[in-house]
mmCIF file of N, CA and C in Angstrom:
data_model
loop_
_atom_site.group_PDB
_atom_site.id
_atom_site.type_symbol
_atom_site.label_atom_id
_atom_site.label_comp_id
_atom_site.label_asym_id
_atom_site.label_seq_id
_atom_site.Cartn_x
_atom_site.Cartn_y
_atom_site.Cartn_z
ATOM 1 N N UNK N 113 92.905 70.043 126.362
ATOM 2 C CA UNK N 113 93.264 70.435 125.013
ATOM 3 C C UNK N 113 94.787 70.356 124.889
ATOM 4 N N UNK N 114 95.239 69.877 123.782
ATOM 5 C CA UNK N 114 96.674 69.736 123.548
ATOM 6 C C UNK N 114 97.318 71.084 123.280
ATOM 7 N N UNK N 115 98.580 71.196 123.651
ATOM 8 C CA UNK N 115 99.332 72.420 123.411
ATOM 9 C C UNK N 115 100.008 72.374 122.046
ATOM 10 N N UNK N 116 100.819 73.388 121.724
ATOM 11 C CA UNK N 116 101.466 73.463 120.423
ATOM 12 C C UNK N 116 102.637 72.504 120.258
ATOM 13 N N UNK N 117 102.982 71.768 121.306
ATOM 14 C CA UNK N 117 104.103 70.848 121.191
ATOM 15 C C UNK N 117 105.391 71.485 121.667
ATOM 16 N N UNK N 118 106.464 70.748 121.509
ATOM 17 C CA UNK N 118 107.758 71.248 121.953
ATOM 18 C C UNK N 118 108.261 72.352 121.026
ATOM 19 N N UNK N 119 109.018 73.243 121.599
ATOM 20 C CA UNK N 119 109.641 74.300 120.792
ATOM 21 C C UNK N 119 110.720 73.664 119.912
ATOM 22 N N UNK N 120 110.883 74.125 118.672
ATOM 23 C CA UNK N 120 111.921 73.563 117.813
ATOM 24 C C UNK N 120 113.309 73.861 118.371
ATOM 25 N N UNK N 121 114.218 72.948 118.114
ATOM 26 C CA UNK N 121 115.590 73.168 118.557
ATOM 27 C C UNK N 121 116.189 74.271 117.694
ATOM 28 N N UNK N 122 116.752 75.272 118.329
ATOM 29 C CA UNK N 122 117.202 76.485 117.638
ATOM 30 C C UNK N 122 118.170 76.188 116.507
ATOM 31 N N UNK N 123 119.170 75.350 116.737
ATOM 32 C CA UNK N 123 120.158 75.115 115.690
ATOM 33 C C UNK N 123 119.557 74.389 114.491
ATOM 34 N N UNK N 124 118.567 73.534 114.700
ATOM 35 C CA UNK N 124 117.929 72.838 113.579
ATOM 36 C C UNK N 124 117.044 73.790 112.769
ATOM 37 N N UNK N 125 116.359 74.684 113.461
ATOM 38 C CA UNK N 125 115.497 75.634 112.765
ATOM 39 C C UNK N 125 116.311 76.555 111.864
ATOM 40 N N UNK N 126 117.434 77.053 112.392
ATOM 41 C CA UNK N 126 118.277 77.949 111.611
ATOM 42 C C UNK N 126 118.811 77.251 110.364
ATOM 43 N N UNK N 127 119.264 76.016 110.514
ATOM 44 C CA UNK N 127 119.801 75.272 109.370
ATOM 45 C C UNK N 127 118.717 75.001 108.336
ATOM 46 N N UNK N 128 117.532 74.632 108.800
ATOM 47 C CA UNK N 128 116.431 74.348 107.885
ATOM 48 C C UNK N 128 116.016 75.614 107.134
ATOM 49 N N UNK N 129 115.915 76.738 107.854
ATOM 50 C CA UNK N 129 115.545 77.999 107.212
ATOM 51 C C UNK N 129 116.582 78.421 106.179
ATOM 52 N N UNK N 130 117.852 78.266 106.496
ATOM 53 C CA UNK N 130 118.914 78.630 105.556
ATOM 54 C C UNK N 130 118.838 77.753 104.307
ATOM 55 N N UNK N 131 118.624 76.458 104.491
ATOM 56 C CA UNK N 131 118.524 75.545 103.351
ATOM 57 C C UNK N 131 117.332 75.911 102.488
ATOM 58 N N UNK N 132 116.214 76.270 103.108
ATOM 59 C CA UNK N 132 115.021 76.635 102.339
ATOM 60 C C UNK N 132 115.271 77.917 101.550
ATOM 61 N N UNK N 133 115.925 78.911 102.164
ATOM 62 C CA UNK N 133 116.225 80.148 101.447
ATOM 63 C C UNK N 133 117.127 79.886 100.252
ATOM 64 N N UNK N 134 118.117 79.032 100.420
ATOM 65 C CA UNK N 134 119.021 78.724 99.317
ATOM 66 C C UNK N 134 118.303 77.959 98.210
ATOM 67 N N UNK N 135 117.346 77.119 98.582
ATOM 68 C CA UNK N 135 116.635 76.304 97.598
ATOM 69 C C UNK N 135 115.710 77.141 96.726
ATOM 70 N N UNK N 136 115.152 78.230 97.257
ATOM 71 C CA UNK N 136 114.193 79.008 96.485
ATOM 72 C C UNK N 136 114.778 80.293 95.919
ATOM 73 N N UNK N 137 116.052 80.529 96.133
ATOM 74 C CA UNK N 137 116.679 81.749 95.657
ATOM 75 C C UNK N 137 117.057 81.610 94.192
ATOM 76 N N UNK N 138 116.677 82.587 93.402
ATOM 77 C CA UNK N 138 117.032 82.625 91.995
ATOM 78 C C UNK N 138 117.618 83.996 91.700
ATOM 79 N N UNK N 139 118.795 84.028 91.097
ATOM 80 C CA UNK N 139 119.390 85.304 90.709
ATOM 81 C C UNK N 139 119.013 85.593 89.266
ATOM 82 N N UNK N 140 118.511 86.776 89.044
ATOM 83 C CA UNK N 140 118.171 87.198 87.689
ATOM 84 C C UNK N 140 118.846 88.536 87.421
ATOM 85 N N UNK N 141 119.254 88.736 86.201
ATOM 86 C CA UNK N 141 119.864 90.000 85.808
ATOM 87 C C UNK N 141 119.194 90.478 84.535
ATOM 88 N N UNK N 142 119.219 91.757 84.330
ATOM 89 C CA UNK N 142 118.584 92.341 83.152
ATOM 90 C C UNK N 142 119.335 91.925 81.890
ATOM 91 N N UNK N 143 118.607 91.347 80.943
ATOM 92 C CA UNK N 143 119.228 90.958 79.683
ATOM 93 C C UNK N 143 118.473 91.521 78.472
ATOM 94 N N UNK N 144 117.348 92.215 78.726
ATOM 95 C CA UNK N 144 116.607 92.859 77.658
ATOM 96 C C UNK N 144 115.786 91.931 76.772
ATOM 97 N N UNK N 145 115.772 90.633 77.087
ATOM 98 C CA UNK N 145 115.031 89.674 76.276
ATOM 99 C C UNK N 145 113.542 89.827 76.548
ATOM 100 N N UNK N 146 112.741 89.786 75.486
ATOM 101 C CA UNK N 146 111.290 89.890 75.594
ATOM 102 C C UNK N 146 110.738 88.507 75.891
ATOM 103 N N UNK N 147 110.067 88.345 77.029
ATOM 104 C CA UNK N 147 109.545 87.045 77.448
ATOM 105 C C UNK N 147 108.043 87.123 77.640
ATOM 106 N N UNK N 148 107.448 85.979 77.771
ATOM 107 C CA UNK N 148 106.013 85.929 78.011
ATOM 108 C C UNK N 148 105.228 86.174 76.745
ATOM 109 N N UNK N 149 103.956 85.992 76.869
ATOM 110 C CA UNK N 149 103.062 86.162 75.721
ATOM 111 C C UNK N 149 102.666 87.624 75.557
ATOM 112 N N UNK N 150 102.431 88.043 74.309
ATOM 113 C CA UNK N 150 101.912 89.399 74.109
ATOM 114 C C UNK N 150 100.459 89.469 74.563
ATOM 115 N N UNK N 151 99.982 90.671 74.761
ATOM 116 C CA UNK N 151 98.572 90.844 75.110
ATOM 117 C C UNK N 151 97.698 90.387 73.940
ATOM 118 N N UNK N 152 96.537 89.804 74.217
ATOM 119 C CA UNK N 152 95.650 89.364 73.141
ATOM 120 C C UNK N 152 95.221 90.527 72.248
ATOM 121 N N UNK N 153 95.227 90.305 70.958
ATOM 122 C CA UNK N 153 94.883 91.355 69.991
ATOM 123 C C UNK N 153 93.377 91.650 69.960
ATOM 124 N N UNK N 154 92.558 90.697 70.438
ATOM 125 C CA UNK N 154 91.100 90.872 70.381
ATOM 126 C C UNK N 154 90.603 91.967 71.313
ATOM 127 N N UNK N 155 91.416 92.344 72.282
ATOM 128 C CA UNK N 155 91.019 93.350 73.267
ATOM 129 C C UNK N 155 91.665 94.689 72.934
ATOM 130 N N UNK N 156 90.891 95.771 72.935
ATOM 131 C CA UNK N 156 91.485 97.097 72.722
ATOM 132 C C UNK N 156 92.147 97.592 74.021
ATOM 133 N N UNK N 157 93.459 97.414 74.136
ATOM 134 C CA UNK N 157 94.182 97.756 75.348
ATOM 135 C C UNK N 157 94.521 99.238 75.408
ATOM 136 N N UNK N 158 94.452 99.793 76.589
ATOM 137 C CA UNK N 158 94.862 101.177 76.811
ATOM 138 C C UNK N 158 96.378 101.262 76.565
ATOM 139 N N UNK N 159 96.874 102.347 75.977
ATOM 140 C CA UNK N 159 98.309 102.474 75.706
ATOM 141 C C UNK N 159 99.191 102.296 76.952
ATOM 142 N N UNK N 160 98.714 102.746 78.093
ATOM 143 C CA UNK N 160 99.507 102.561 79.318
ATOM 144 C C UNK N 160 99.596 101.088 79.711
ATOM 145 N N UNK N 161 98.535 100.336 79.457
ATOM 146 C CA UNK N 161 98.556 98.899 79.738
ATOM 147 C C UNK N 161 99.555 98.206 78.822
ATOM 148 N N UNK N 162 99.571 98.585 77.565
ATOM 149 C CA UNK N 162 100.520 98.000 76.601
ATOM 150 C C UNK N 162 101.952 98.304 77.041
ATOM 151 N N UNK N 163 102.207 99.535 77.453
ATOM 152 C CA UNK N 163 103.548 99.911 77.910
ATOM 153 C C UNK N 163 103.918 99.160 79.190
ATOM 154 N N UNK N 164 102.975 99.030 80.114
ATOM 155 C CA UNK N 164 103.219 98.320 81.362
ATOM 156 C C UNK N 164 103.566 96.855 81.080
ATOM 157 N N UNK N 165 102.801 96.227 80.202
ATOM 158 C CA UNK N 165 103.046 94.813 79.890
ATOM 159 C C UNK N 165 104.402 94.634 79.190
ATOM 160 N N UNK N 166 104.757 95.534 78.323
ATOM 161 C CA UNK N 166 106.063 95.455 77.655
ATOM 162 C C UNK N 166 107.196 95.602 78.675
ATOM 163 N N UNK N 167 107.003 96.473 79.656
ATOM 164 C CA UNK N 167 108.007 96.639 80.715
ATOM 165 C C UNK N 167 108.168 95.342 81.489
ATOM 166 N N UNK N 168 107.061 94.705 81.840
ATOM 167 C CA UNK N 168 107.131 93.439 82.565
ATOM 168 C C UNK N 168 107.806 92.352 81.741
ATOM 169 N N UNK N 169 107.522 92.308 80.453
ATOM 170 C CA UNK N 169 108.093 91.260 79.601
ATOM 171 C C UNK N 169 109.604 91.412 79.454
ATOM 172 N N UNK N 170 110.126 92.634 79.618
ATOM 173 C CA UNK N 170 111.565 92.867 79.534
ATOM 174 C C UNK N 170 112.232 92.853 80.908
ATOM 175 N N UNK N 171 111.454 92.795 81.952
ATOM 176 C CA UNK N 171 111.962 92.817 83.323
ATOM 177 C C UNK N 171 112.741 91.545 83.641
ATOM 178 N N UNK N 172 113.775 91.639 84.485
ATOM 179 C CA UNK N 172 114.453 90.430 84.930
ATOM 180 C C UNK N 172 113.495 89.431 85.601
ATOM 181 N N UNK N 173 112.428 89.919 86.238
ATOM 182 C CA UNK N 173 111.471 89.027 86.861
ATOM 183 C C UNK N 173 110.750 88.160 85.833
ATOM 184 N N UNK N 174 110.697 88.596 84.583
ATOM 185 C CA UNK N 174 110.036 87.804 83.547
ATOM 186 C C UNK N 174 110.751 86.474 83.315
ATOM 187 N N UNK N 175 111.995 86.384 83.742
ATOM 188 C CA UNK N 175 112.720 85.117 83.605
ATOM 189 C C UNK N 175 112.109 84.043 84.479
ATOM 190 N N UNK N 176 111.318 84.442 85.464
ATOM 191 C CA UNK N 176 110.689 83.471 86.348
ATOM 192 C C UNK N 176 109.238 83.209 85.973
ATOM 193 N N UNK N 177 108.727 83.799 84.907
ATOM 194 C CA UNK N 177 107.337 83.570 84.486
ATOM 195 C C UNK N 177 107.141 82.094 84.174
ATOM 196 N N UNK N 178 106.030 81.555 84.586
ATOM 197 C CA UNK N 178 105.672 80.182 84.251
ATOM 198 C C UNK N 178 104.251 80.156 83.706
ATOM 199 N N UNK N 179 103.956 79.164 82.904
ATOM 200 C CA UNK N 179 102.609 79.013 82.387
ATOM 201 C C UNK N 179 101.688 78.613 83.541
ATOM 202 N N UNK N 180 100.479 79.124 83.526
ATOM 203 C CA UNK N 180 99.533 78.728 84.565
ATOM 204 C C UNK N 180 98.321 78.095 83.940
#
């Protein structure tokens, strides 16, 4: 049975990991903008769900929302 192969060269692994971290890093700051779609009106949402969704839509993380 074959083994896992050679161990990666340490300096190459560190450089590759650093490049990958820099490539996927996004800085977001709070700007108060309402993003994303509102909850569908056809569903009777619990008030806490409505508040939770509004919090998410104003969150800095909402800047990274994508359509799925």
